[in-house]
Amino acid sequence: MSSFEIFCTKCKLNKPTLTVYPGTKIVRAKCNTPGCGNEDNLNHAEPADVFVMPFGKYKGETIAEIVASDPNYAEWAADNIENEKIRARFQEALR
């Protein structure tokens, strides 16, 4: 298991509450800083073997799993996914 740091990009603190959804690999983080409550702009410094796709045909799979099982999709995602953070993760995984 990889370790990684999660911090809130809104208030810059690194103590969010983590929620793991049963039966999935999906982890959501919500900042527990009083008055912040940020959930949308959390920065996940997760490596490709930990980061889980939140949407699409590979929803629930890690980027490393996607690269191994469907490298053509991974190359497409590295060039075309609109979310720049996810696109960058695919680019990093393909290096």
mmCIF file with all atom_site columns, C-alpha atoms in Angstrom:
data_model
loop_
_atom_site.group_PDB
_atom_site.id
_atom_site.type_symbol
_atom_site.label_atom_id
_atom_site.label_alt_id
_atom_site.label_comp_id
_atom_site.label_asym_id
_atom_site.label_entity_id
_atom_site.label_seq_id
_atom_site.pdbx_PDB_ins_code
_atom_site.Cartn_x
_atom_site.Cartn_y
_atom_site.Cartn_z
_atom_site.occupancy
_atom_site.B_iso_or_equiv
_atom_site.pdbx_formal_charge
_atom_site.auth_seq_id
_atom_site.auth_comp_id
_atom_site.auth_asym_id
_atom_site.auth_atom_id
_atom_site.pdbx_PDB_model_num
ATOM 1  C CA . MET A 1 1  ? 0.000   0.000  0.000   1.00 0.00 ? 1  MET A CA 1
ATOM 2  C CA . SER A 1 2  ? 1.314   3.415  -0.920  1.00 0.00 ? 2  SER A CA 1
ATOM 3  C CA . SER A 1 3  ? 1.168   6.319  1.450   1.00 0.00 ? 3  SER A CA 1
ATOM 4  C CA . PHE A 1 4  ? 0.296   9.803  0.316   1.00 0.00 ? 4  PHE A CA 1
ATOM 5  C CA . GLU A 1 5  ? -0.528  13.196 1.716   1.00 0.00 ? 5  GLU A CA 1
ATOM 6  C CA . ILE A 1 6  ? -3.874  14.885 1.243   1.00 0.00 ? 6  ILE A CA 1
ATOM 7  C CA . PHE A 1 7  ? -4.360  18.551 1.939   1.00 0.00 ? 7  PHE A CA 1
ATOM 8  C CA . CYS A 1 8  ? -7.014  21.175 1.315   1.00 0.00 ? 8  CYS A CA 1
ATOM 9  C CA . THR A 1 9  ? -6.135  23.700 -1.389  1.00 0.00 ? 9  THR A CA 1
ATOM 10 C CA . LYS A 1 10 ? -8.647  26.162 0.049   1.00 0.00 ? 10 LYS A CA 1
ATOM 11 C CA . CYS A 1 11 ? -7.432  26.499 3.648   1.00 0.00 ? 11 CYS A CA 1
ATOM 12 C CA . LYS A 1 12 ? -4.032  24.769 3.101   1.00 0.00 ? 12 LYS A CA 1
ATOM 13 C CA . LEU A 1 13 ? -4.366  22.428 6.092   1.00 0.00 ? 13 LEU A CA 1
ATOM 14 C CA . ASN A 1 14 ? -3.606  18.720 5.873   1.00 0.00 ? 14 ASN A CA 1
ATOM 15 C CA . LYS A 1 15 ? -6.099  17.101 8.218   1.00 0.00 ? 15 LYS A CA 1
ATOM 16 C CA . PRO A 1 16 ? -9.171  16.253 6.131   1.00 0.00 ? 16 PRO A CA 1
ATOM 17 C CA . THR A 1 17 ? -11.699 13.593 7.043   1.00 0.00 ? 17 THR A CA 1
ATOM 18 C CA . LEU A 1 18 ? -11.414 10.550 4.779   1.00 0.00 ? 18 LEU A CA 1
ATOM 19 C CA . THR A 1 19 ? -14.391 8.422  3.816   1.00 0.00 ? 19 THR A CA 1
ATOM 20 C CA . VAL A 1 20 ? -14.038 5.051  2.089   1.00 0.00 ? 20 VAL A CA 1
ATOM 21 C CA . TYR A 1 21 ? -17.161 3.902  0.294   1.00 0.00 ? 21 TYR A CA 1
ATOM 22 C CA . PRO A 1 22 ? -17.910 0.218  1.075   1.00 0.00 ? 22 PRO A CA 1
ATOM 23 C CA . GLY A 1 23 ? -17.289 -2.189 -1.781  1.00 0.00 ? 23 GLY A CA 1
ATOM 24 C CA . THR A 1 24 ? -15.232 0.308  -3.803  1.00 0.00 ? 24 THR A CA 1
ATOM 25 C CA . LYS A 1 25 ? -11.752 1.760  -3.935  1.00 0.00 ? 25 LYS A CA 1
ATOM 26 C CA . ILE A 1 26 ? -13.189 5.280  -3.880  1.00 0.00 ? 26 ILE A CA 1
ATOM 27 C CA . VAL A 1 27 ? -11.951 7.549  -1.121  1.00 0.00 ? 27 VAL A CA 1
ATOM 28 C CA . ARG A 1 28 ? -13.451 11.011 -0.679  1.00 0.00 ? 28 ARG A CA 1
ATOM 29 C CA . ALA A 1 29 ? -11.836 13.665 1.460   1.00 0.00 ? 29 ALA A CA 1
ATOM 30 C CA . LYS A 1 30 ? -13.631 16.529 3.128   1.00 0.00 ? 30 LYS A CA 1
ATOM 31 C CA . CYS A 1 31 ? -11.764 19.270 4.950   1.00 0.00 ? 31 CYS A CA 1
ATOM 32 C CA . ASN A 1 32 ? -12.718 19.344 8.611   1.00 0.00 ? 32 ASN A CA 1
ATOM 33 C CA . THR A 1 33 ? -11.298 22.805 9.296   1.00 0.00 ? 33 THR A CA 1
ATOM 34 C CA . PRO A 1 34 ? -14.020 24.906 10.963  1.00 0.00 ? 34 PRO A CA 1
ATOM 35 C CA . GLY A 1 35 ? -15.621 27.149 8.350   1.00 0.00 ? 35 GLY A CA 1
ATOM 36 C CA . CYS A 1 36 ? -13.958 25.436 5.372   1.00 0.00 ? 36 CYS A CA 1
ATOM 37 C CA . GLY A 1 37 ? -15.837 22.215 4.513   1.00 0.00 ? 37 GLY A CA 1
ATOM 38 C CA . ASN A 1 38 ? -14.102 22.093 1.112   1.00 0.00 ? 38 ASN A CA 1
ATOM 39 C CA . GLU A 1 39 ? -14.704 18.875 -0.801  1.00 0.00 ? 39 GLU A CA 1
ATOM 40 C CA . ASP A 1 40 ? -14.201 19.805 -4.446  1.00 0.00 ? 40 ASP A CA 1
ATOM 41 C CA . ASN A 1 41 ? -10.687 21.239 -4.583  1.00 0.00 ? 41 ASN A CA 1
ATOM 42 C CA . LEU A 1 42 ? -8.705  18.840 -2.476  1.00 0.00 ? 42 LEU A CA 1
ATOM 43 C CA . ASN A 1 43 ? -5.249  18.083 -3.817  1.00 0.00 ? 43 ASN A CA 1
ATOM 44 C CA . HIS A 1 44 ? -4.481  14.359 -3.792  1.00 0.00 ? 44 HIS A CA 1
ATOM 45 C CA . ALA A 1 45 ? -0.810  13.562 -4.152  1.00 0.00 ? 45 ALA A CA 1
ATOM 46 C CA . GLU A 1 46 ? -1.736  9.964  -4.872  1.00 0.00 ? 46 GLU A CA 1
ATOM 47 C CA . PRO A 1 47 ? 0.447   7.756  -7.034  1.00 0.00 ? 47 PRO A CA 1
ATOM 48 C CA . ALA A 1 48 ? -1.098  5.960  -10.009 1.00 0.00 ? 48 ALA A CA 1
ATOM 49 C CA . ASP A 1 49 ? -1.473  2.710  -8.072  1.00 0.00 ? 49 ASP A CA 1
ATOM 50 C CA . VAL A 1 50 ? -3.740  4.477  -5.549  1.00 0.00 ? 50 VAL A CA 1
ATOM 51 C CA . PHE A 1 51 ? -5.674  7.167  -7.461  1.00 0.00 ? 51 PHE A CA 1
ATOM 52 C CA . VAL A 1 52 ? -9.089  5.843  -8.529  1.00 0.00 ? 52 VAL A CA 1
ATOM 53 C CA . MET A 1 53 ? -10.937 7.028  -11.626 1.00 0.00 ? 53 MET A CA 1
ATOM 54 C CA . PRO A 1 54 ? -14.083 8.834  -10.455 1.00 0.00 ? 54 PRO A CA 1
ATOM 55 C CA . PHE A 1 55 ? -16.040 8.498  -13.739 1.00 0.00 ? 55 PHE A CA 1
ATOM 56 C CA . GLY A 1 56 ? -16.278 6.787  -17.115 1.00 0.00 ? 56 GLY A CA 1
ATOM 57 C CA . LYS A 1 57 ? -15.939 3.199  -18.222 1.00 0.00 ? 57 LYS A CA 1
ATOM 58 C CA . TYR A 1 58 ? -13.078 2.591  -15.775 1.00 0.00 ? 58 TYR A CA 1
ATOM 59 C CA . LYS A 1 59 ? -14.749 4.214  -12.772 1.00 0.00 ? 59 LYS A CA 1
ATOM 60 C CA . GLY A 1 60 ? -13.441 2.595  -9.587  1.00 0.00 ? 60 GLY A CA 1
ATOM 61 C CA . GLU A 1 61 ? -10.169 1.335  -11.113 1.00 0.00 ? 61 GLU A CA 1
ATOM 62 C CA . THR A 1 62 ? -6.739  2.790  -10.396 1.00 0.00 ? 62 THR A CA 1
ATOM 63 C CA . ILE A 1 63 ? -4.824  4.502  -13.167 1.00 0.00 ? 63 ILE A CA 1
ATOM 64 C CA . ALA A 1 64 ? -2.124  1.830  -12.877 1.00 0.00 ? 64 ALA A CA 1
ATOM 65 C CA . GLU A 1 65 ? -4.754  -0.871 -13.486 1.00 0.00 ? 65 GLU A CA 1
ATOM 66 C CA . ILE A 1 66 ? -6.095  1.026  -16.510 1.00 0.00 ? 66 ILE A CA 1
ATOM 67 C CA . VAL A 1 67 ? -2.607  1.482  -18.006 1.00 0.00 ? 67 VAL A CA 1
ATOM 68 C CA . ALA A 1 68 ? -1.937  -2.253 -17.597 1.00 0.00 ? 68 ALA A CA 1
ATOM 69 C CA . SER A 1 69 ? -5.276  -3.452 -18.987 1.00 0.00 ? 69 SER A CA 1
ATOM 70 C CA . ASP A 1 70 ? -5.944  -0.892 -21.731 1.00 0.00 ? 70 ASP A CA 1
ATOM 71 C CA . PRO A 1 71 ? -2.863  1.123  -22.730 1.00 0.00 ? 71 PRO A CA 1
ATOM 72 C CA . ASN A 1 72 ? -4.666  2.571  -25.766 1.00 0.00 ? 72 ASN A CA 1
ATOM 73 C CA . TYR A 1 73 ? -7.330  4.095  -23.504 1.00 0.00 ? 73 TYR A CA 1
ATOM 74 C CA . ALA A 1 74 ? -4.619  5.387  -21.159 1.00 0.00 ? 74 ALA A CA 1
ATOM 75 C CA . GLU A 1 75 ? -2.881  7.151  -24.054 1.00 0.00 ? 75 GLU A CA 1
ATOM 76 C CA . TRP A 1 76 ? -6.194  8.627  -25.207 1.00 0.00 ? 76 TRP A CA 1
ATOM 77 C CA . ALA A 1 77 ? -6.950  9.800  -21.641 1.00 0.00 ? 77 ALA A CA 1
ATOM 78 C CA . ALA A 1 78 ? -3.504  11.393 -21.306 1.00 0.00 ? 78 ALA A CA 1
ATOM 79 C CA . ASP A 1 79 ? -4.298  13.558 -24.332 1.00 0.00 ? 79 ASP A CA 1
ATOM 80 C CA . ASN A 1 80 ? -8.057  14.110 -24.121 1.00 0.00 ? 80 ASN A CA 1
ATOM 81 C CA . ILE A 1 81 ? -9.588  13.980 -20.631 1.00 0.00 ? 81 ILE A CA 1
ATOM 82 C CA . GLU A 1 82 ? -10.853 17.456 -19.766 1.00 0.00 ? 82 GLU A CA 1
ATOM 83 C CA . ASN A 1 83 ? -9.876  17.295 -16.082 1.00 0.00 ? 83 ASN A CA 1
ATOM 84 C CA . GLU A 1 84 ? -6.265  18.449 -16.162 1.00 0.00 ? 84 GLU A CA 1
ATOM 85 C CA . LYS A 1 85 ? -5.310  16.769 -12.858 1.00 0.00 ? 85 LYS A CA 1
ATOM 86 C CA . ILE A 1 86 ? -6.524  13.382 -14.051 1.00 0.00 ? 86 ILE A CA 1
ATOM 87 C CA . ARG A 1 87 ? -4.992  13.922 -17.491 1.00 0.00 ? 87 ARG A CA 1
ATOM 88 C CA . ALA A 1 88 ? -1.642  14.688 -15.792 1.00 0.00 ? 88 ALA A CA 1
ATOM 89 C CA . ARG A 1 89 ? -1.867  11.490 -13.743 1.00 0.00 ? 89 ARG A CA 1
ATOM 90 C CA . PHE A 1 90 ? -2.275  9.456  -16.930 1.00 0.00 ? 90 PHE A CA 1
ATOM 91 C CA . GLN A 1 91 ? 0.663   11.288 -18.500 1.00 0.00 ? 91 GLN A CA 1
ATOM 92 C CA . GLU A 1 92 ? 2.826   10.513 -15.456 1.00 0.00 ? 92 GLU A CA 1
ATOM 93 C CA . ALA A 1 93 ? 1.769   6.856  -15.410 1.00 0.00 ? 93 ALA A CA 1
ATOM 94 C CA . LEU A 1 94 ? 2.713   6.436  -19.076 1.00 0.00 ? 94 LEU A CA 1
ATOM 95 C CA . ARG A 1 95 ? 6.253   7.779  -18.624 1.00 0.00 ? 95 ARG A CA 1
#
